[in-house]
Amino acid sequence: MHVGVDSFVSRVTDPSTGHVVGPAERMAHLLEEIELADRSGLYSFGIGEHHREEYYDSAPPVILAAAAARTTSIRLGSAVAVLSAADPVRVFQQFATLDLISGGRTDLVVGRGSFTESFPLFGLDLADYDSLFAEKLDLLLRIRESPHVTWSGQHRAPLTGQGVYPRPVQDRLPIWVGVGGTPESFVRAGLLGLPLMVAIIGGEPRRFAPLVDLYHRAGAQAGHAPETLQVGLHVFGYVGESRRHAADTIYPGWHEMFTSASRERGFAPPNRAQFDATSGPDGAFFLGDPDEIVTKLGRVADQLGGVDRVSLQMTNPRLAHDDLLRGIELLGTEVAPRVADL
């Protein structure tokens, strides 16, 4: 099992001073976080994509290129790139360029996105949510296979053999499909033989076992080798010195973040009891000291029939920079080595 970190580069208010960290300072902090993740032995660092005031991650390849120039070993990727709202030609060019800068350390995770603000921003119809993704994924995969593509579709002008450059260092740029809880998405990834990145935001991770099994069965039916059908998890989490320390450090930002999301989506506001439940032994939130995280990772891997990669999403609008650095260090030095053989 490989372990990494994902970030949405959220706007942060320092919990002890009330200082609002501005965008430039937050970017400087982020690069320091990625450098520490590299030194601490973590496998990967992913940057999400949002087009909202509270996040600074609207241009992930730019951020990742800056990180590539300051790191040596860690893999750098999207978490996820909203392919539905992008041009597959440009997405491939950007991440192939990142692969050149990083020396072959790039992963591209693509998805439809759980927020929808990119659709009106780029002049797209939300009614085309799924067809946009399916068509653009098809084109992206064709570009990966050959620099010259002849292709036509509904949502983009056709390609008639034009060249798409540059090409990446890696023979085949790794492309993962990010999914939520829709069975059709698991089947699509399996039929295409693409590795799967499952976003677990709520509920219990073990409830995804039937969907992961569906993915494996679809892949086998399509004739793909089992070793190509990798499963990754994108989960909320934080590693602290103790469970109480971790919970108290994370809860204020968790409450702020999910209160905002609940208000926007018409849900009841969250409370501490819900937080404690979702961060318990069977909950979706991976929170605690290193021993607890190691135990939970092992249990979830067993429940899902094996997990190749786990990325802890540590975005939190009330998490002090020093606390985030300590969480990354503990994840890399105390957790990752102990789950490497799972």
CSV table of C-alpha atoms in Angstrom, one decimal:
chain,number,residue,atom,x,y,z
A,1,MET,CA,0.0,0.0,0.0
A,2,HIS,CA,1.3,3.4,-1.0
A,3,VAL,CA,0.4,6.4,1.2
A,4,GLY,CA,0.2,10.0,0.2
A,5,VAL,CA,-1.5,13.4,0.8
A,6,ASP,CA,-4.1,15.3,-1.2
A,7,SER,CA,-4.8,19.0,-0.8
A,8,PHE,CA,-7.5,21.3,-2.0
A,9,VAL,CA,-5.3,24.3,-1.0
A,10,SER,CA,-8.0,25.8,1.2
A,11,ARG,CA,-8.0,29.3,2.5
A,12,VAL,CA,-6.8,29.1,6.1
A,13,THR,CA,-7.4,31.2,9.2
A,14,ASP,CA,-4.8,30.5,11.9
A,15,PRO,CA,-6.8,29.1,14.9
A,16,SER,CA,-4.5,30.6,17.5
A,17,THR,CA,-4.0,34.1,16.1
A,18,GLY,CA,-7.0,34.7,13.8
A,19,HIS,CA,-4.6,35.6,11.0
A,20,VAL,CA,-6.1,34.9,7.6
A,21,VAL,CA,-3.4,33.4,5.4
A,22,GLY,CA,-3.4,35.1,2.0
A,23,PRO,CA,-3.1,33.3,-1.3
A,24,ALA,CA,0.6,34.0,-1.8
A,25,GLU,CA,1.5,32.9,1.7
A,26,ARG,CA,-0.7,29.9,1.4
A,27,MET,CA,1.0,28.8,-1.8
A,28,ALA,CA,4.4,29.2,0.0
A,29,HIS,CA,3.1,27.0,2.8
A,30,LEU,CA,1.8,24.5,0.3
A,31,LEU,CA,5.2,24.1,-1.4
A,32,GLU,CA,6.8,23.6,2.0
A,33,GLU,CA,4.3,20.9,2.8
A,34,ILE,CA,5.0,19.1,-0.5
A,35,GLU,CA,8.8,19.3,0.2
A,36,LEU,CA,8.3,17.8,3.6
A,37,ALA,CA,6.1,15.0,2.2
A,38,ASP,CA,8.9,14.2,-0.2
A,39,ARG,CA,11.6,14.2,2.6
A,40,SER,CA,9.3,12.1,4.9
A,41,GLY,CA,9.0,9.3,2.3
A,42,LEU,CA,5.4,9.7,1.3
A,43,TYR,CA,4.6,8.2,-2.1
A,44,SER,CA,2.4,10.9,-3.6
A,45,PHE,CA,1.0,14.4,-3.3
A,46,GLY,CA,-2.2,15.4,-5.2
A,47,ILE,CA,-3.7,18.8,-5.8
A,48,GLY,CA,-7.5,19.1,-6.4
A,49,GLU,CA,-9.3,21.4,-8.8
A,50,HIS,CA,-11.9,23.9,-7.7
A,51,HIS,CA,-13.1,27.2,-8.9
A,52,ARG,CA,-14.4,28.7,-5.7
A,53,GLU,CA,-13.3,31.5,-3.4
A,54,GLU,CA,-12.3,29.3,-0.5
A,55,TYR,CA,-9.8,27.2,-2.5
A,56,TYR,CA,-6.7,28.2,-4.4
A,57,ASP,CA,-6.4,25.1,-6.6
A,58,SER,CA,-7.9,26.2,-9.9
A,59,ALA,CA,-4.7,25.5,-11.8
A,60,PRO,CA,-3.2,22.3,-10.4
A,61,PRO,CA,-0.5,21.7,-13.2
A,62,VAL,CA,1.1,25.1,-12.4
A,63,ILE,CA,1.3,24.3,-8.6
A,64,LEU,CA,2.6,20.8,-9.3
A,65,ALA,CA,5.2,22.0,-11.7
A,66,ALA,CA,6.6,24.3,-9.0
A,67,ALA,CA,6.6,21.4,-6.6
A,68,ALA,CA,8.3,19.2,-9.2
A,69,ALA,CA,11.2,21.6,-9.3
A,70,ARG,CA,11.6,21.4,-5.5
A,71,THR,CA,11.3,17.6,-4.9
A,72,THR,CA,13.1,14.5,-6.0
A,73,SER,CA,11.1,11.3,-5.3
A,74,ILE,CA,7.4,12.0,-4.6
A,75,ARG,CA,4.8,11.4,-7.3
A,76,LEU,CA,2.8,14.4,-8.2
A,77,GLY,CA,-0.7,14.4,-9.5
A,78,SER,CA,-4.3,15.7,-9.7
A,79,ALA,CA,-6.9,15.0,-7.1
A,80,VAL,CA,-8.9,15.2,-9.3
A,81,ALA,CA,-8.7,17.0,-12.6
A,82,VAL,CA,-12.3,17.9,-13.7
A,83,LEU,CA,-12.1,16.5,-17.2
A,84,SER,CA,-15.7,17.2,-18.0
A,85,ALA,CA,-15.0,21.0,-18.0
A,86,ALA,CA,-11.6,20.8,-19.7
A,87,ASP,CA,-10.1,20.2,-23.2
A,88,PRO,CA,-8.4,16.7,-23.2
A,89,VAL,CA,-5.8,18.0,-25.5
A,90,ARG,CA,-4.7,20.7,-23.1
A,91,VAL,CA,-5.0,18.4,-20.1
A,92,PHE,CA,-2.7,15.9,-21.8
A,93,GLN,CA,-0.2,18.6,-22.8
A,94,GLN,CA,-0.1,20.1,-19.3
A,95,PHE,CA,0.4,16.8,-17.5
A,96,ALA,CA,2.9,15.6,-20.1
A,97,THR,CA,4.9,18.8,-19.5
A,98,LEU,CA,4.7,18.2,-15.8
A,99,ASP,CA,6.0,14.7,-16.4
A,100,LEU,CA,9.0,16.1,-18.2
A,101,ILE,CA,9.7,18.6,-15.4
A,102,SER,CA,9.4,15.9,-12.7
A,103,GLY,CA,11.3,13.3,-14.5
A,104,GLY,CA,8.4,10.8,-14.9
A,105,ARG,CA,6.7,11.3,-11.5
A,106,THR,CA,3.2,12.3,-12.7
A,107,ASP,CA,-0.2,10.7,-12.2
A,108,LEU,CA,-3.3,12.1,-13.7
A,109,VAL,CA,-6.6,11.3,-11.8
A,110,VAL,CA,-9.6,12.5,-13.8
A,111,GLY,CA,-13.2,12.8,-12.8
A,112,ARG,CA,-16.5,14.7,-13.1
A,113,GLY,CA,-16.1,16.6,-9.9
A,114,SER,CA,-18.4,16.9,-6.9
A,115,PHE,CA,-18.8,20.6,-7.3
A,116,THR,CA,-20.5,22.0,-10.4
A,117,GLU,CA,-19.2,25.6,-10.6
A,118,SER,CA,-16.9,24.8,-13.5
A,119,PHE,CA,-19.8,24.1,-15.8
A,120,PRO,CA,-21.3,27.6,-16.0
A,121,LEU,CA,-17.8,29.1,-15.7
A,122,PHE,CA,-16.7,27.4,-18.9
A,123,GLY,CA,-20.0,27.7,-20.7
A,124,LEU,CA,-21.1,24.0,-20.3
A,125,ASP,CA,-24.5,22.5,-19.7
A,126,LEU,CA,-24.8,20.6,-16.5
A,127,ALA,CA,-27.3,18.3,-18.3
A,128,ASP,CA,-24.3,17.0,-20.2
A,129,TYR,CA,-22.5,16.0,-16.9
A,130,ASP,CA,-21.9,12.4,-17.8
A,131,SER,CA,-21.7,12.5,-21.6
A,132,LEU,CA,-19.0,15.2,-21.4
A,133,PHE,CA,-16.9,13.0,-19.2
A,134,ALA,CA,-17.3,9.8,-21.2
A,135,GLU,CA,-16.5,11.5,-24.5
A,136,LYS,CA,-13.5,13.5,-23.1
A,137,LEU,CA,-12.1,10.4,-21.4
A,138,ASP,CA,-12.2,8.5,-24.6
A,139,LEU,CA,-10.3,11.3,-26.4
A,140,LEU,CA,-7.8,11.6,-23.6
A,141,LEU,CA,-7.0,7.9,-23.7
A,142,ARG,CA,-6.6,8.0,-27.5
A,143,ILE,CA,-4.1,10.9,-27.2
A,144,ARG,CA,-2.2,8.9,-24.6
A,145,GLU,CA,-1.9,6.0,-27.1
A,146,SER,CA,-0.8,8.0,-30.1
A,147,PRO,CA,0.4,11.6,-30.8
A,148,HIS,CA,-1.7,11.7,-34.0
A,149,VAL,CA,-5.4,11.1,-33.4
A,150,THR,CA,-8.4,11.1,-35.8
A,151,TRP,CA,-11.5,11.5,-33.6
A,152,SER,CA,-14.9,13.2,-33.6
A,153,GLY,CA,-17.5,13.7,-30.9
A,154,GLN,CA,-20.5,15.8,-29.8
A,155,HIS,CA,-18.9,18.3,-27.4
A,156,ARG,CA,-15.6,19.2,-29.1
A,157,ALA,CA,-14.3,20.0,-32.6
A,158,PRO,CA,-12.9,16.9,-34.3
A,159,LEU,CA,-9.2,16.0,-34.6
A,160,THR,CA,-8.0,15.0,-38.1
A,161,GLY,CA,-4.6,13.7,-37.4
A,162,GLN,CA,-3.0,16.7,-35.8
A,163,GLY,CA,-0.1,16.1,-33.4
A,164,VAL,CA,-0.4,16.4,-29.7
A,165,TYR,CA,2.9,17.3,-28.0
A,166,PRO,CA,4.9,17.1,-25.9
A,167,ARG,CA,4.9,13.4,-25.0
A,168,PRO,CA,5.6,12.4,-21.4
A,169,VAL,CA,8.7,10.7,-20.0
A,170,GLN,CA,6.6,7.7,-19.0
A,171,ASP,CA,5.7,5.4,-21.8
A,172,ARG,CA,2.1,5.6,-20.8
A,173,LEU,CA,1.1,8.5,-18.6
A,174,PRO,CA,-0.8,6.9,-15.7
A,175,ILE,CA,-4.5,7.9,-15.9
A,176,TRP,CA,-6.8,7.0,-13.0
A,177,VAL,CA,-10.5,7.4,-12.8
A,178,GLY,CA,-11.9,9.2,-9.8
A,179,VAL,CA,-15.3,8.0,-8.7
A,180,GLY,CA,-17.8,8.6,-5.9
A,181,GLY,CA,-20.6,6.0,-5.3
A,182,THR,CA,-22.2,5.5,-8.7
A,183,PRO,CA,-22.0,1.9,-9.9
A,184,GLU,CA,-21.8,2.9,-13.5
A,185,SER,CA,-18.6,4.8,-12.8
A,186,PHE,CA,-17.0,1.7,-11.3
A,187,VAL,CA,-18.1,-0.4,-14.2
A,188,ARG,CA,-16.7,2.1,-16.8
A,189,ALA,CA,-13.3,2.1,-15.1
A,190,GLY,CA,-13.2,-1.7,-15.0
A,191,LEU,CA,-14.2,-2.1,-18.7
A,192,LEU,CA,-11.5,0.4,-19.7
A,193,GLY,CA,-8.9,-1.3,-17.5
A,194,LEU,CA,-8.0,1.9,-15.7
A,195,PRO,CA,-7.0,2.2,-12.1
A,196,LEU,CA,-9.7,3.5,-9.8
A,197,MET,CA,-9.5,6.3,-7.2
A,198,VAL,CA,-12.5,6.1,-4.8
A,199,ALA,CA,-13.4,9.3,-3.0
A,200,ILE,CA,-14.8,8.3,0.4
A,201,ILE,CA,-16.3,11.4,2.0
A,202,GLY,CA,-18.9,9.9,4.4
A,203,GLY,CA,-20.4,6.7,5.6
A,204,GLU,CA,-18.3,3.6,6.2
A,205,PRO,CA,-15.5,2.6,3.8
A,206,ARG,CA,-16.7,-1.1,3.9
A,207,ARG,CA,-19.9,-0.1,2.0
A,208,PHE,CA,-17.8,0.3,-1.1
A,209,ALA,CA,-16.8,-3.4,-1.1
A,210,PRO,CA,-19.6,-4.4,-3.5
A,211,LEU,CA,-18.7,-1.5,-5.9
A,212,VAL,CA,-15.0,-2.4,-5.8
A,213,ASP,CA,-16.0,-6.0,-6.6
A,214,LEU,CA,-18.1,-4.7,-9.5
A,215,TYR,CA,-15.1,-2.9,-10.8
A,216,HIS,CA,-12.9,-6.0,-10.7
A,217,ARG,CA,-15.6,-8.2,-12.3
A,218,ALA,CA,-16.1,-5.6,-15.1
A,219,GLY,CA,-12.3,-5.5,-15.7
A,220,ALA,CA,-12.0,-9.3,-15.8
A,221,GLN,CA,-15.0,-9.6,-18.2
A,222,ALA,CA,-13.2,-7.1,-20.5
A,223,GLY,CA,-10.1,-9.2,-20.4
A,224,HIS,CA,-7.8,-6.9,-18.3
A,225,ALA,CA,-5.1,-8.4,-16.2
A,226,PRO,CA,-5.8,-8.3,-12.4
A,227,GLU,CA,-2.6,-6.3,-11.8
A,228,THR,CA,-3.8,-3.5,-13.9
A,229,LEU,CA,-7.0,-3.1,-11.9
A,230,GLN,CA,-5.5,-1.0,-9.0
A,231,VAL,CA,-7.7,0.6,-6.3
A,232,GLY,CA,-6.9,3.8,-4.5
A,233,LEU,CA,-8.7,5.7,-1.8
A,234,HIS,CA,-9.0,9.4,-1.4
A,235,VAL,CA,-10.1,10.0,2.3
A,236,PHE,CA,-10.3,12.8,4.8
A,237,GLY,CA,-7.7,12.3,7.5
A,238,TYR,CA,-5.1,13.6,9.9
A,239,VAL,CA,-2.4,12.0,12.0
A,240,GLY,CA,-1.7,13.5,15.5
A,241,GLU,CA,0.3,12.7,18.6
A,242,SER,CA,-2.8,11.2,20.1
A,243,ARG,CA,-6.4,10.7,19.1
A,244,ARG,CA,-7.6,13.6,21.3
A,245,HIS,CA,-4.9,15.9,19.9
A,246,ALA,CA,-5.8,14.9,16.4
A,247,ALA,CA,-9.6,15.4,17.0
A,248,ASP,CA,-9.2,18.7,18.7
A,249,THR,CA,-6.9,20.0,16.1
A,250,ILE,CA,-9.1,19.1,13.2
A,251,TYR,CA,-12.7,19.6,14.5
A,252,PRO,CA,-13.0,23.4,14.2
A,253,GLY,CA,-12.1,23.4,10.5
A,254,TRP,CA,-14.1,20.3,9.8
A,255,HIS,CA,-17.1,22.0,11.4
A,256,GLU,CA,-16.6,25.1,9.3
A,257,MET,CA,-16.1,23.2,6.1
A,258,PHE,CA,-19.1,20.9,6.4
A,259,THR,CA,-21.4,23.6,7.8
A,260,SER,CA,-20.7,25.6,4.6
A,261,ALA,CA,-21.3,22.5,2.4
A,262,SER,CA,-24.5,21.6,4.3
A,263,ARG,CA,-25.9,25.1,4.0
A,264,GLU,CA,-25.1,25.1,0.2
A,265,ARG,CA,-26.7,21.7,-0.4
A,266,GLY,CA,-29.6,21.9,2.0
A,267,PHE,CA,-28.5,19.5,4.6
A,268,ALA,CA,-28.7,19.7,8.4
A,269,PRO,CA,-25.6,21.4,9.9
A,270,PRO,CA,-23.0,19.0,11.3
A,271,ASN,CA,-22.2,18.5,15.0
A,272,ARG,CA,-19.4,17.0,17.2
A,273,ALA,CA,-21.3,13.7,17.6
A,274,GLN,CA,-21.3,13.3,13.8
A,275,PHE,CA,-17.6,14.1,13.7
A,276,ASP,CA,-16.8,11.6,16.4
A,277,ALA,CA,-18.8,8.9,14.6
A,278,THR,CA,-17.3,9.5,11.2
A,279,SER,CA,-13.8,9.5,12.6
A,280,GLY,CA,-14.4,6.3,14.6
A,281,PRO,CA,-13.0,2.8,13.8
A,282,ASP,CA,-15.5,2.2,11.0
A,283,GLY,CA,-16.0,5.8,9.8
A,284,ALA,CA,-14.8,7.5,6.6
A,285,PHE,CA,-12.5,10.0,8.4
A,286,PHE,CA,-9.0,8.5,9.1
A,287,LEU,CA,-8.0,10.4,12.3
A,288,GLY,CA,-5.9,9.4,15.2
A,289,ASP,CA,-2.4,8.6,16.3
A,290,PRO,CA,-0.1,6.6,14.0
A,291,ASP,CA,-1.1,3.2,15.5
A,292,GLU,CA,-4.8,3.9,15.0
A,293,ILE,CA,-4.2,5.0,11.4
A,294,VAL,CA,-2.1,1.9,10.6
A,295,THR,CA,-4.8,-0.4,12.1
A,296,LYS,CA,-7.6,1.3,10.2
A,297,LEU,CA,-5.7,1.2,6.9
A,298,GLY,CA,-5.2,-2.6,7.4
A,299,ARG,CA,-8.8,-3.2,8.3
A,300,VAL,CA,-10.2,-1.2,5.3
A,301,ALA,CA,-7.8,-2.9,2.9
A,302,ASP,CA,-9.2,-6.3,4.1
A,303,GLN,CA,-12.8,-5.1,3.8
A,304,LEU,CA,-12.2,-3.9,0.2
A,305,GLY,CA,-10.2,-6.9,-1.0
A,306,GLY,CA,-6.9,-5.0,-1.2
A,307,VAL,CA,-6.0,-1.3,-1.6
A,308,ASP,CA,-3.0,-0.1,-3.6
A,309,ARG,CA,-2.9,3.5,-2.6
A,310,VAL,CA,-4.4,5.8,0.0
A,311,SER,CA,-4.3,9.6,-0.1
A,312,LEU,CA,-5.3,11.5,3.1
A,313,GLN,CA,-7.0,14.7,2.2
A,314,MET,CA,-5.8,17.2,4.9
A,315,THR,CA,-7.6,20.3,3.6
A,316,ASN,CA,-8.9,22.2,6.6
A,317,PRO,CA,-9.6,26.0,6.9
A,318,ARG,CA,-8.7,26.1,10.6
A,319,LEU,CA,-5.5,23.9,10.5
A,320,ALA,CA,-2.3,25.8,11.5
A,321,HIS,CA,0.6,25.4,9.1
A,322,ASP,CA,2.8,23.8,11.8
A,323,ASP,CA,0.1,21.3,12.7
A,324,LEU,CA,-0.3,20.3,9.1
A,325,LEU,CA,3.5,19.9,8.7
A,326,ARG,CA,3.5,17.6,11.8
A,327,GLY,CA,0.7,15.6,10.4
A,328,ILE,CA,2.5,15.1,7.1
A,329,GLU,CA,5.7,14.1,8.9
A,330,LEU,CA,3.9,11.5,11.1
A,331,LEU,CA,2.1,10.1,8.1
A,332,GLY,CA,5.4,9.7,6.2
A,333,THR,CA,7.7,8.5,9.0
A,334,GLU,CA,5.3,6.5,11.3
A,335,VAL,CA,2.5,5.3,9.1
A,336,ALA,CA,3.7,4.7,5.5
A,337,PRO,CA,6.5,2.3,6.4
A,338,ARG,CA,4.2,0.1,8.5
A,339,VAL,CA,1.6,-0.4,5.8
A,340,ALA,CA,4.0,-0.7,2.8
A,341,ASP,CA,3.6,-4.5,2.8
A,342,LEU,CA,-0.2,-4.6,3.0
